[in-house]
Amino acid sequence: MTTNDPISVDCPNCKKQVAWIDANEYRPFCSKRCKLIDFGEWATERKSIHGESLYPVVDDNLDQ
Ligand SMILES: [Zn+2]
């Protein structure tokens, strides 16, 4: 095992082997497409979390 071998990682999106090298600006993704897809899913997930209220909505008009 030589230290000069590039480290390989699995693309988080398509699980393709990706060499972890400086030349690969999209690492750990295999391509720009996979990076954008993954980021898009993350953004969508965040949006759906934002869509739900963390606290119960209190109606001020309801007198106790
Ligand atoms: Zn990929």
PDB file of C-alpha atoms and ligand atoms in Angstrom:
ATOM      1  CA  MET A   1       0.000   0.000   0.000  1.00  0.00           C
ATOM      2  CA  THR A   2       1.544   3.264  -1.097  1.00  0.00           C
ATOM      3  CA  THR A   3       0.665   6.654   0.274  1.00  0.00           C
ATOM      4  CA  ASN A   4       0.579   8.055  -3.226  1.00  0.00           C
ATOM      5  CA  ASP A   5      -2.616   6.234  -4.040  1.00  0.00           C
ATOM      6  CA  PRO A   6      -5.506   8.658  -4.204  1.00  0.00           C
ATOM      7  CA  ILE A   7      -8.160   8.119  -1.585  1.00  0.00           C
ATOM      8  CA  SER A   8     -11.445   7.001  -3.033  1.00  0.00           C
ATOM      9  CA  VAL A   9     -14.820   7.835  -1.580  1.00  0.00           C
ATOM     10  CA  ASP A  10     -18.330   6.894  -2.610  1.00  0.00           C
ATOM     11  CA  CYS A  11     -20.353   9.635  -4.220  1.00  0.00           C
ATOM     12  CA  PRO A  12     -23.106  10.394  -1.674  1.00  0.00           C
ATOM     13  CA  ASN A  13     -25.625  10.581  -4.488  1.00  0.00           C
ATOM     14  CA  CYS A  14     -24.904   7.703  -6.868  1.00  0.00           C
ATOM     15  CA  LYS A  15     -22.361   5.709  -4.823  1.00  0.00           C
ATOM     16  CA  LYS A  16     -19.824   5.821  -7.629  1.00  0.00           C
ATOM     17  CA  GLN A  17     -16.197   5.661  -6.609  1.00  0.00           C
ATOM     18  CA  VAL A  18     -14.679   9.125  -6.629  1.00  0.00           C
ATOM     19  CA  ALA A  19     -10.986   9.868  -6.277  1.00  0.00           C
ATOM     20  CA  TRP A  20     -10.409  12.349  -3.489  1.00  0.00           C
ATOM     21  CA  ILE A  21      -8.057  14.640  -5.349  1.00  0.00           C
ATOM     22  CA  ASP A  22      -7.687  18.379  -5.635  1.00  0.00           C
ATOM     23  CA  ALA A  23      -8.559  18.169  -9.306  1.00  0.00           C
ATOM     24  CA  ASN A  24     -12.026  16.961  -8.400  1.00  0.00           C
ATOM     25  CA  GLU A  25     -13.713  20.141  -7.299  1.00  0.00           C
ATOM     26  CA  TYR A  26     -16.999  18.340  -6.706  1.00  0.00           C
ATOM     27  CA  ARG A  27     -15.685  15.808  -4.220  1.00  0.00           C
ATOM     28  CA  PRO A  28     -17.030  13.918  -2.456  1.00  0.00           C
ATOM     29  CA  PHE A  29     -19.449  13.924  -5.376  1.00  0.00           C
ATOM     30  CA  CYS A  30     -18.529  12.397  -8.718  1.00  0.00           C
ATOM     31  CA  SER A  31     -19.838  15.318 -10.731  1.00  0.00           C
ATOM     32  CA  LYS A  32     -21.418  18.728 -10.557  1.00  0.00           C
ATOM     33  CA  ARG A  33     -24.761  17.101 -11.302  1.00  0.00           C
ATOM     34  CA  CYS A  34     -24.615  14.846  -8.262  1.00  0.00           C
ATOM     35  CA  LYS A  35     -23.538  17.721  -6.084  1.00  0.00           C
ATOM     36  CA  LEU A  36     -26.436  19.875  -7.237  1.00  0.00           C
ATOM     37  CA  ILE A  37     -28.919  17.036  -6.840  1.00  0.00           C
ATOM     38  CA  ASP A  38     -27.777  16.364  -3.308  1.00  0.00           C
ATOM     39  CA  PHE A  39     -27.807  20.043  -2.424  1.00  0.00           C
ATOM     40  CA  GLY A  40     -31.256  20.373  -3.944  1.00  0.00           C
ATOM     41  CA  GLU A  41     -32.615  17.543  -1.823  1.00  0.00           C
ATOM     42  CA  TRP A  42     -31.078  19.080   1.241  1.00  0.00           C
ATOM     43  CA  ALA A  43     -32.643  22.445   0.418  1.00  0.00           C
ATOM     44  CA  THR A  44     -36.039  20.848  -0.177  1.00  0.00           C
ATOM     45  CA  GLU A  45     -35.796  19.046   3.115  1.00  0.00           C
ATOM     46  CA  ARG A  46     -35.008  22.276   4.872  1.00  0.00           C
ATOM     47  CA  LYS A  47     -37.908  23.993   3.190  1.00  0.00           C
ATOM     48  CA  SER A  48     -40.354  21.340   4.385  1.00  0.00           C
ATOM     49  CA  ILE A  49     -39.051  21.672   7.916  1.00  0.00           C
ATOM     50  CA  HIS A  50     -39.555  25.417   7.632  1.00  0.00           C
ATOM     51  CA  GLY A  51     -43.104  24.824   6.417  1.00  0.00           C
ATOM     52  CA  GLU A  52     -44.082  23.170   9.663  1.00  0.00           C
ATOM     53  CA  SER A  53     -44.404  25.307  12.714  1.00  0.00           C
ATOM     54  CA  LEU A  54     -42.186  24.294  15.583  1.00  0.00           C
ATOM     55  CA  TYR A  55     -44.602  25.670  18.115  1.00  0.00           C
ATOM     56  CA  PRO A  56     -48.369  25.161  18.339  1.00  0.00           C
ATOM     57  CA  VAL A  57     -50.254  28.063  16.879  1.00  0.00           C
ATOM     58  CA  VAL A  58     -52.093  29.905  19.595  1.00  0.00           C
ATOM     59  CA  ASP A  59     -55.205  31.765  18.590  1.00  0.00           C
ATOM     60  CA  ASP A  60     -55.274  35.036  20.444  1.00  0.00           C
ATOM     61  CA  ASN A  61     -59.014  35.319  20.009  1.00  0.00           C
ATOM     62  CA  LEU A  62     -59.607  32.299  22.186  1.00  0.00           C
ATOM     63  CA  ASP A  63     -60.397  33.507  25.673  1.00  0.00           C
ATOM     64  CA  GLN A  64     -59.906  31.052  28.455  1.00  0.00           C
TER      65      GLN A  64
HETATM   66 ZN    ZN B   1     -22.428  10.725  -8.324  1.00  0.00          ZN
END
